[in-house]
């Protein structure tokens, strides 16, 4: 089956692109071109925004009752659920995520989001009549924010598209999605499902392209809100543009999360947890627990055990079900990770496993070896900067207060975990760490609850009623006061 495409999804139909530019999707494993699709241009973005604007200003979608939109999104949910395997394979093919991770998270987590958002939308106070403070009633309405620009990254592409498209649809917004140039393919499957589900024409458009095309979309006067997931550097730029134009904006950005191992933690369980949470998606995960904080007394033994577990993980072809760590998405990402591995050694961190060099038995592909550094000082760049590869830093702490201090000594504040036999003690640690999400002996995102970053990890929240509300504007209608 070919994954090639020759059209863009603009205005809810398959449209001829404005230019002949092509995006070549290259397998990070074989380094061969696996698909060619049109590369969106600024003219395509203009057409998509014009369609979304018309659909918002004049079309049925924002004017439907929430229950009608819920029904269509419910249909979409069923259609999506029937295509999970296909979605997982497409994502692993385009960006190299191990199929074990795609089948567990990349494909099904977006479906779980849809279901969670549906449950929230059914209970959401779309129009709420409340007693005012002056004796009369006030009707508070949550109206759609307008035309949404949704900009996802390549690492969890479908996940970060649906985290924006679903709340936008449920609230009555219209959307232009700009997938990352590395991962345009999964969005084509979504486009087919949107048509099949009966989402009206022009409500969603999808135009994959690069940074300039993305920035054109952000600046476009027809856009009311930008929902972005990606790097902190791009987030700052986008936030600045939106600030100037007073556009609504939500930003899900980078992280450098700390896993705090308390002395009473079950070592085997913590290591098993970190084998997933530290290097999931080959380390290309914003919530990856890449700093591992261990008391001085247990540091060496824990670091050795962690290194032996991480070093034994199977690196290889993303489509092999046994693979635990796949290639980096692109050569420039491989080079970036290797630069950090070299930097860690220069900074004086102790390399326990991994290091630069091609993993055994792999002749092609942008692979790096899963790497663990021990004796890391939190001031080192490998502890401060987001590497976005399978590289962990084990950092010693003096006592629990010191561990919390180190966890907080970061420009980021996205996620974190604590590992302990005492859940209450873990909760106390969670209270002290300044991050948007936190896990005690686990880290499983729950889409009923808000997700997002403190500090340079972002602005605003996705998921939960808080996330849905970010696609609405509150309007207060004052009803007549009673006669005095
Ligand atoms: P990136 O910032 O380079 O690109 C993200 C998306 O934004 C892409 O579609 C890109 O084309 C577009 N883009 C880049 N610059 C832009 C600009 N100035 N204007 C408009 N669009 C622009 O990030 P990436 O390398 O694709 O993704 C990795 C980053 O994403 C990591 O930092 C990771 O932590 C972060 N991330 C965060 C979350 C979260 O929920 N907090 C989730 C996944 C990934």
PDB file of N, CA, C and O in Angstrom, residues 90-145:
ATOM      1  N   UNK A  90       1.497   3.536  10.777  1.00  0.00           N
ATOM      2  CA  UNK A  90       1.857   4.761  10.048  1.00  0.00           C
ATOM      3  C   UNK A  90       2.822   5.603  10.878  1.00  0.00           C
ATOM      4  O   UNK A  90       3.840   6.095  10.381  1.00  0.00           O
ATOM      5  N   UNK A  91       2.525   5.759  12.164  1.00  0.00           N
ATOM      6  CA  UNK A  91       3.376   6.622  13.006  1.00  0.00           C
ATOM      7  C   UNK A  91       4.774   6.014  13.150  1.00  0.00           C
ATOM      8  O   UNK A  91       5.792   6.710  13.049  1.00  0.00           O
ATOM      9  N   UNK A  92       4.843   4.704  13.342  1.00  0.00           N
ATOM     10  CA  UNK A  92       6.168   4.071  13.460  1.00  0.00           C
ATOM     11  C   UNK A  92       6.942   4.180  12.161  1.00  0.00           C
ATOM     12  O   UNK A  92       8.162   4.318  12.160  1.00  0.00           O
ATOM     13  N   UNK A  93       6.230   4.119  11.030  1.00  0.00           N
ATOM     14  CA  UNK A  93       6.894   4.216   9.729  1.00  0.00           C
ATOM     15  C   UNK A  93       7.435   5.623   9.500  1.00  0.00           C
ATOM     16  O   UNK A  93       8.558   5.803   9.041  1.00  0.00           O
ATOM     17  N   UNK A  94       6.635   6.638   9.842  1.00  0.00           N
ATOM     18  CA  UNK A  94       7.065   8.000   9.502  1.00  0.00           C
ATOM     19  C   UNK A  94       8.099   8.555  10.478  1.00  0.00           C
ATOM     20  O   UNK A  94       8.947   9.336  10.067  1.00  0.00           O
ATOM     21  N   UNK A  95       7.990   8.193  11.776  1.00  0.00           N
ATOM     22  CA  UNK A  95       8.945   8.830  12.704  1.00  0.00           C
ATOM     23  C   UNK A  95       9.763   7.859  13.570  1.00  0.00           C
ATOM     24  O   UNK A  95      10.553   8.293  14.390  1.00  0.00           O
ATOM     25  N   UNK A  96       9.596   6.569  13.356  1.00  0.00           N
ATOM     26  CA  UNK A  96      10.507   5.618  13.988  1.00  0.00           C
ATOM     27  C   UNK A  96      10.184   5.218  15.412  1.00  0.00           C
ATOM     28  O   UNK A  96      10.996   4.590  16.096  1.00  0.00           O
ATOM     29  N   UNK A  97       9.006   5.574  15.879  1.00  0.00           N
ATOM     30  CA  UNK A  97       8.600   5.149  17.218  1.00  0.00           C
ATOM     31  C   UNK A  97       8.515   3.626  17.245  1.00  0.00           C
ATOM     32  O   UNK A  97       7.930   3.028  16.331  1.00  0.00           O
ATOM     33  N   UNK A  98       9.076   2.959  18.272  1.00  0.00           N
ATOM     34  CA  UNK A  98       8.947   1.495  18.308  1.00  0.00           C
ATOM     35  C   UNK A  98       7.459   1.103  18.240  1.00  0.00           C
ATOM     36  O   UNK A  98       6.643   1.731  18.906  1.00  0.00           O
ATOM     37  N   UNK A  99       7.155   0.080  17.467  1.00  0.00           N
ATOM     38  CA  UNK A  99       5.751  -0.289  17.289  1.00  0.00           C
ATOM     39  C   UNK A  99       5.123  -0.676  18.644  1.00  0.00           C
ATOM     40  O   UNK A  99       3.926  -0.477  18.862  1.00  0.00           O
ATOM     41  N   UNK A 100       5.952  -1.187  19.562  1.00  0.00           N
ATOM     42  CA  UNK A 100       5.419  -1.514  20.894  1.00  0.00           C
ATOM     43  C   UNK A 100       4.882  -0.230  21.545  1.00  0.00           C
ATOM     44  O   UNK A 100       3.818  -0.231  22.181  1.00  0.00           O
ATOM     45  N   UNK A 101       5.570   0.890  21.362  1.00  0.00           N
ATOM     46  CA  UNK A 101       5.119   2.166  21.944  1.00  0.00           C
ATOM     47  C   UNK A 101       3.953   2.744  21.143  1.00  0.00           C
ATOM     48  O   UNK A 101       3.005   3.286  21.711  1.00  0.00           O
ATOM     49  N   UNK A 102       4.007   2.599  19.827  1.00  0.00           N
ATOM     50  CA  UNK A 102       2.907   3.117  19.005  1.00  0.00           C
ATOM     51  C   UNK A 102       1.604   2.378  19.324  1.00  0.00           C
ATOM     52  O   UNK A 102       0.536   2.986  19.365  1.00  0.00           O
ATOM     53  N   UNK A 103       1.712   1.051  19.542  1.00  0.00           N
ATOM     54  CA  UNK A 103       0.502   0.269  19.811  1.00  0.00           C
ATOM     55  C   UNK A 103      -0.025   0.521  21.217  1.00  0.00           C
ATOM     56  O   UNK A 103      -1.209   0.363  21.494  1.00  0.00           O
ATOM     57  N   UNK A 104       0.894   0.888  22.116  1.00  0.00           N
ATOM     58  CA  UNK A 104       0.489   1.132  23.507  1.00  0.00           C
ATOM     59  C   UNK A 104       0.022   2.565  23.724  1.00  0.00           C
ATOM     60  O   UNK A 104      -0.887   2.821  24.512  1.00  0.00           O
ATOM     61  N   UNK A 105       0.650   3.521  23.019  1.00  0.00           N
ATOM     62  CA  UNK A 105       0.401   4.930  23.325  1.00  0.00           C
ATOM     63  C   UNK A 105       0.116   5.793  22.097  1.00  0.00           C
ATOM     64  O   UNK A 105      -0.907   6.463  22.043  1.00  0.00           O
ATOM     65  N   UNK A 106       1.003   5.797  21.113  1.00  0.00           N
ATOM     66  CA  UNK A 106       0.852   6.734  19.982  1.00  0.00           C
ATOM     67  C   UNK A 106      -0.530   6.651  19.353  1.00  0.00           C
ATOM     68  O   UNK A 106      -1.126   7.683  19.022  1.00  0.00           O
ATOM     69  N   UNK A 107      -1.028   5.415  19.150  1.00  0.00           N
ATOM     70  CA  UNK A 107      -2.331   5.276  18.489  1.00  0.00           C
ATOM     71  C   UNK A 107      -3.497   5.284  19.489  1.00  0.00           C
ATOM     72  O   UNK A 107      -4.458   6.034  19.286  1.00  0.00           O
ATOM     73  N   UNK A 108      -3.454   4.488  20.566  1.00  0.00           N
ATOM     74  CA  UNK A 108      -4.637   4.451  21.435  1.00  0.00           C
ATOM     75  C   UNK A 108      -4.816   5.661  22.353  1.00  0.00           C
ATOM     76  O   UNK A 108      -5.958   5.996  22.692  1.00  0.00           O
ATOM     77  N   UNK A 109      -3.742   6.323  22.763  1.00  0.00           N
ATOM     78  CA  UNK A 109      -3.922   7.451  23.691  1.00  0.00           C
ATOM     79  C   UNK A 109      -4.784   8.561  23.078  1.00  0.00           C
ATOM     80  O   UNK A 109      -5.619   9.148  23.766  1.00  0.00           O
ATOM     81  N   UNK A 110      -4.628   8.873  21.787  1.00  0.00           N
ATOM     82  CA  UNK A 110      -5.533   9.867  21.207  1.00  0.00           C
ATOM     83  C   UNK A 110      -7.003   9.440  21.290  1.00  0.00           C
ATOM     84  O   UNK A 110      -7.885  10.267  21.524  1.00  0.00           O
ATOM     85  N   UNK A 111      -7.250   8.142  21.113  1.00  0.00           N
ATOM     86  CA  UNK A 111      -8.637   7.665  21.224  1.00  0.00           C
ATOM     87  C   UNK A 111      -9.146   7.837  22.670  1.00  0.00           C
ATOM     88  O   UNK A 111     -10.278   8.252  22.903  1.00  0.00           O
ATOM     89  N   UNK A 112      -8.268   7.541  23.639  1.00  0.00           N
ATOM     90  CA  UNK A 112      -8.651   7.743  25.054  1.00  0.00           C
ATOM     91  C   UNK A 112      -8.972   9.214  25.320  1.00  0.00           C
ATOM     92  O   UNK A 112      -9.870   9.541  26.082  1.00  0.00           O
ATOM     93  N   UNK A 113      -8.194  10.094  24.678  1.00  0.00           N
ATOM     94  CA  UNK A 113      -8.486  11.541  24.804  1.00  0.00           C
ATOM     95  C   UNK A 113      -9.885  11.858  24.298  1.00  0.00           C
ATOM     96  O   UNK A 113     -10.616  12.618  24.916  1.00  0.00           O
ATOM     97  N   UNK A 114     -10.230  11.300  23.126  1.00  0.00           N
ATOM     98  CA  UNK A 114     -11.538  11.605  22.540  1.00  0.00           C
ATOM     99  C   UNK A 114     -12.627  11.209  23.541  1.00  0.00           C
ATOM    100  O   UNK A 114     -13.539  11.988  23.830  1.00  0.00           O
ATOM    101  N   UNK A 115     -12.483  10.006  24.090  1.00  0.00           N
ATOM    102  CA  UNK A 115     -13.514   9.517  25.013  1.00  0.00           C
ATOM    103  C   UNK A 115     -13.573  10.390  26.275  1.00  0.00           C
ATOM    104  O   UNK A 115     -14.652  10.707  26.771  1.00  0.00           O
ATOM    105  N   UNK A 116     -12.404  10.790  26.779  1.00  0.00           N
ATOM    106  CA  UNK A 116     -12.393  11.626  27.993  1.00  0.00           C
ATOM    107  C   UNK A 116     -13.022  12.991  27.704  1.00  0.00           C
ATOM    108  O   UNK A 116     -13.823  13.507  28.500  1.00  0.00           O
ATOM    109  N   UNK A 117     -12.685  13.579  26.559  1.00  0.00           N
ATOM    110  CA  UNK A 117     -13.266  14.884  26.194  1.00  0.00           C
ATOM    111  C   UNK A 117     -14.780  14.769  25.995  1.00  0.00           C
ATOM    112  O   UNK A 117     -15.526  15.688  26.337  1.00  0.00           O
ATOM    113  N   UNK A 118     -15.226  13.639  25.436  1.00  0.00           N
ATOM    114  CA  UNK A 118     -16.674  13.470  25.252  1.00  0.00           C
ATOM    115  C   UNK A 118     -17.378  13.475  26.610  1.00  0.00           C
ATOM    116  O   UNK A 118     -18.414  14.135  26.789  1.00  0.00           O
ATOM    117  N   UNK A 119     -16.809  12.746  27.571  1.00  0.00           N
ATOM    118  CA  UNK A 119     -17.427  12.690  28.909  1.00  0.00           C
ATOM    119  C   UNK A 119     -17.453  14.087  29.533  1.00  0.00           C
ATOM    120  O   UNK A 119     -18.442  14.491  30.157  1.00  0.00           O
ATOM    121  N   UNK A 120     -16.380  14.840  29.347  1.00  0.00           N
ATOM    122  CA  UNK A 120     -16.309  16.198  29.915  1.00  0.00           C
ATOM    123  C   UNK A 120     -17.328  17.105  29.223  1.00  0.00           C
ATOM    124  O   UNK A 120     -18.041  17.880  29.874  1.00  0.00           O
ATOM    125  N   UNK A 121     -17.419  16.986  27.905  1.00  0.00           N
ATOM    126  CA  UNK A 121     -18.342  17.854  27.148  1.00  0.00           C
ATOM    127  C   UNK A 121     -19.797  17.604  27.556  1.00  0.00           C
ATOM    128  O   UNK A 121     -20.609  18.535  27.563  1.00  0.00           O
ATOM    129  N   UNK A 122     -20.097  16.354  27.889  1.00  0.00           N
ATOM    130  CA  UNK A 122     -21.486  16.047  28.272  1.00  0.00           C
ATOM    131  C   UNK A 122     -21.876  16.754  29.572  1.00  0.00           C
ATOM    132  O   UNK A 122     -23.033  17.046  29.806  1.00  0.00           O
ATOM    133  N   UNK A 123     -20.881  17.014  30.425  1.00  0.00           N
ATOM    134  CA  UNK A 123     -21.152  17.642  31.731  1.00  0.00           C
ATOM    135  C   UNK A 123     -20.812  19.128  31.732  1.00  0.00           C
ATOM    136  O   UNK A 123     -21.002  19.809  32.733  1.00  0.00           O
ATOM    137  N   UNK A 124     -20.282  19.639  30.661  1.00  0.00           N
ATOM    138  CA  UNK A 124     -19.705  20.993  30.657  1.00  0.00           C
ATOM    139  C   UNK A 124     -20.811  22.046  30.779  1.00  0.00           C
ATOM    140  O   UNK A 124     -21.865  21.922  30.162  1.00  0.00           O
ATOM    141  N   UNK A 125     -20.598  23.112  31.586  1.00  0.00           N
ATOM    142  CA  UNK A 125     -21.619  24.152  31.737  1.00  0.00           C
ATOM    143  C   UNK A 125     -21.613  25.114  30.541  1.00  0.00           C
ATOM    144  O   UNK A 125     -21.133  26.241  30.644  1.00  0.00           O
ATOM    145  N   UNK A 126     -22.137  24.659  29.404  1.00  0.00           N
ATOM    146  CA  UNK A 126     -22.113  25.483  28.181  1.00  0.00           C
ATOM    147  C   UNK A 126     -22.838  26.800  28.407  1.00  0.00           C
ATOM    148  O   UNK A 126     -22.411  27.848  27.961  1.00  0.00           O
ATOM    149  N   UNK A 127     -23.992  26.712  29.086  1.00  0.00           N
ATOM    150  CA  UNK A 127     -24.724  27.934  29.417  1.00  0.00           C
ATOM    151  C   UNK A 127     -25.261  27.750  30.824  1.00  0.00           C
ATOM    152  O   UNK A 127     -26.042  26.840  31.080  1.00  0.00           O
ATOM    153  N   UNK A 128     -24.835  28.640  31.682  1.00  0.00           N
ATOM    154  CA  UNK A 128     -25.031  28.406  33.102  1.00  0.00           C
ATOM    155  C   UNK A 128     -25.725  29.643  33.668  1.00  0.00           C
ATOM    156  O   UNK A 128     -25.216  30.755  33.525  1.00  0.00           O
ATOM    157  N   UNK A 129     -26.922  29.472  34.250  1.00  0.00           N
ATOM    158  CA  UNK A 129     -27.627  30.622  34.807  1.00  0.00           C
ATOM    159  C   UNK A 129     -27.356  30.653  36.302  1.00  0.00           C
ATOM    160  O   UNK A 129     -27.615  29.682  37.001  1.00  0.00           O
ATOM    161  N   UNK A 130     -26.785  31.755  36.760  1.00  0.00           N
ATOM    162  CA  UNK A 130     -26.433  31.797  38.183  1.00  0.00           C
ATOM    163  C   UNK A 130     -26.960  33.079  38.828  1.00  0.00           C
ATOM    164  O   UNK A 130     -27.208  34.077  38.127  1.00  0.00           O
ATOM    165  N   UNK A 131     -27.096  33.034  40.150  1.00  0.00           N
ATOM    166  CA  UNK A 131     -27.563  34.211  40.882  1.00  0.00           C
ATOM    167  C   UNK A 131     -26.432  35.233  40.906  1.00  0.00           C
ATOM    168  O   UNK A 131     -25.303  34.917  41.287  1.00  0.00           O
ATOM    169  N   UNK A 132     -26.727  36.465  40.480  1.00  0.00           N
ATOM    170  CA  UNK A 132     -25.709  37.503  40.506  1.00  0.00           C
ATOM    171  C   UNK A 132     -25.597  38.115  41.893  1.00  0.00           C
ATOM    172  O   UNK A 132     -26.349  37.769  42.812  1.00  0.00           O
ATOM    173  N   UNK A 133     -24.676  39.041  42.063  1.00  0.00           N
ATOM    174  CA  UNK A 133     -24.470  39.646  43.388  1.00  0.00           C
ATOM    175  C   UNK A 133     -25.403  40.832  43.624  1.00  0.00           C
ATOM    176  O   UNK A 133     -25.467  41.371  44.722  1.00  0.00           O
ATOM    177  N   UNK A 134     -26.117  41.246  42.562  1.00  0.00           N
ATOM    178  CA  UNK A 134     -26.980  42.438  42.691  1.00  0.00           C
ATOM    179  C   UNK A 134     -28.455  42.076  42.771  1.00  0.00           C
ATOM    180  O   UNK A 134     -29.321  42.946  42.669  1.00  0.00           O
ATOM    181  N   UNK A 135     -28.734  40.794  42.884  1.00  0.00           N
ATOM    182  CA  UNK A 135     -30.137  40.391  43.026  1.00  0.00           C
ATOM    183  C   UNK A 135     -30.727  39.816  41.756  1.00  0.00           C
ATOM    184  O   UNK A 135     -31.739  39.122  41.796  1.00  0.00           O
ATOM    185  N   UNK A 136     -30.112  40.093  40.599  1.00  0.00           N
ATOM    186  CA  UNK A 136     -30.615  39.524  39.346  1.00  0.00           C
ATOM    187  C   UNK A 136     -29.813  38.291  38.967  1.00  0.00           C
ATOM    188  O   UNK A 136     -28.822  37.959  39.608  1.00  0.00           O
ATOM    189  N   UNK A 137     -30.263  37.614  37.912  1.00  0.00           N
ATOM    190  CA  UNK A 137     -29.526  36.443  37.436  1.00  0.00           C
ATOM    191  C   UNK A 137     -28.543  36.853  36.337  1.00  0.00           C
ATOM    192  O   UNK A 137     -28.757  37.843  35.634  1.00  0.00           O
ATOM    193  N   UNK A 138     -27.490  36.066  36.205  1.00  0.00           N
ATOM    194  CA  UNK A 138     -26.536  36.253  35.114  1.00  0.00           C
ATOM    195  C   UNK A 138     -26.445  34.924  34.358  1.00  0.00           C
ATOM    196  O   UNK A 138     -26.350  33.865  34.982  1.00  0.00           O
ATOM    197  N   UNK A 139     -26.521  35.008  33.040  1.00  0.00           N
ATOM    198  CA  UNK A 139     -26.302  33.809  32.230  1.00  0.00           C
ATOM    199  C   UNK A 139     -24.861  33.846  31.739  1.00  0.00           C
ATOM    200  O   UNK A 139     -24.439  34.805  31.095  1.00  0.00           O
ATOM    201  N   UNK A 140     -24.115  32.798  32.123  1.00  0.00           N
ATOM    202  CA  UNK A 140     -22.717  32.731  31.674  1.00  0.00           C
ATOM    203  C   UNK A 140     -22.631  31.670  30.572  1.00  0.00           C
ATOM    204  O   UNK A 140     -22.957  30.507  30.800  1.00  0.00           O
ATOM    205  N   UNK A 141     -22.238  32.128  29.408  1.00  0.00           N
ATOM    206  CA  UNK A 141     -22.147  31.226  28.258  1.00  0.00           C
ATOM    207  C   UNK A 141     -20.681  30.948  27.932  1.00  0.00           C
ATOM    208  O   UNK A 141     -19.842  31.830  28.045  1.00  0.00           O
ATOM    209  N   UNK A 142     -20.404  29.717  27.533  1.00  0.00           N
ATOM    210  CA  UNK A 142     -19.049  29.400  27.044  1.00  0.00           C
ATOM    211  C   UNK A 142     -19.141  29.225  25.544  1.00  0.00           C
ATOM    212  O   UNK A 142     -19.618  28.207  25.053  1.00  0.00           O
ATOM    213  N   UNK A 143     -18.723  30.247  24.831  1.00  0.00           N
ATOM    214  CA  UNK A 143     -18.845  30.254  23.375  1.00  0.00           C
ATOM    215  C   UNK A 143     -17.505  29.867  22.734  1.00  0.00           C
ATOM    216  O   UNK A 143     -16.445  30.110  23.320  1.00  0.00           O
ATOM    217  N   UNK A 144     -17.545  29.307  21.529  1.00  0.00           N
ATOM    218  CA  UNK A 144     -16.283  28.892  20.884  1.00  0.00           C
ATOM    219  C   UNK A 144     -15.355  30.076  20.644  1.00  0.00           C
ATOM    220  O   UNK A 144     -15.812  31.167  20.307  1.00  0.00           O
ATOM    221  N   UNK A 145     -14.063  29.838  20.804  1.00  0.00           N
ATOM    222  CA  UNK A 145     -13.091  30.925  20.701  1.00  0.00           C
ATOM    223  C   UNK A 145     -12.914  31.403  19.255  1.00  0.00           C
ATOM    224  O   UNK A 145     -12.504  32.535  19.017  1.00  0.00           O
TER     225      UNK A 145
END
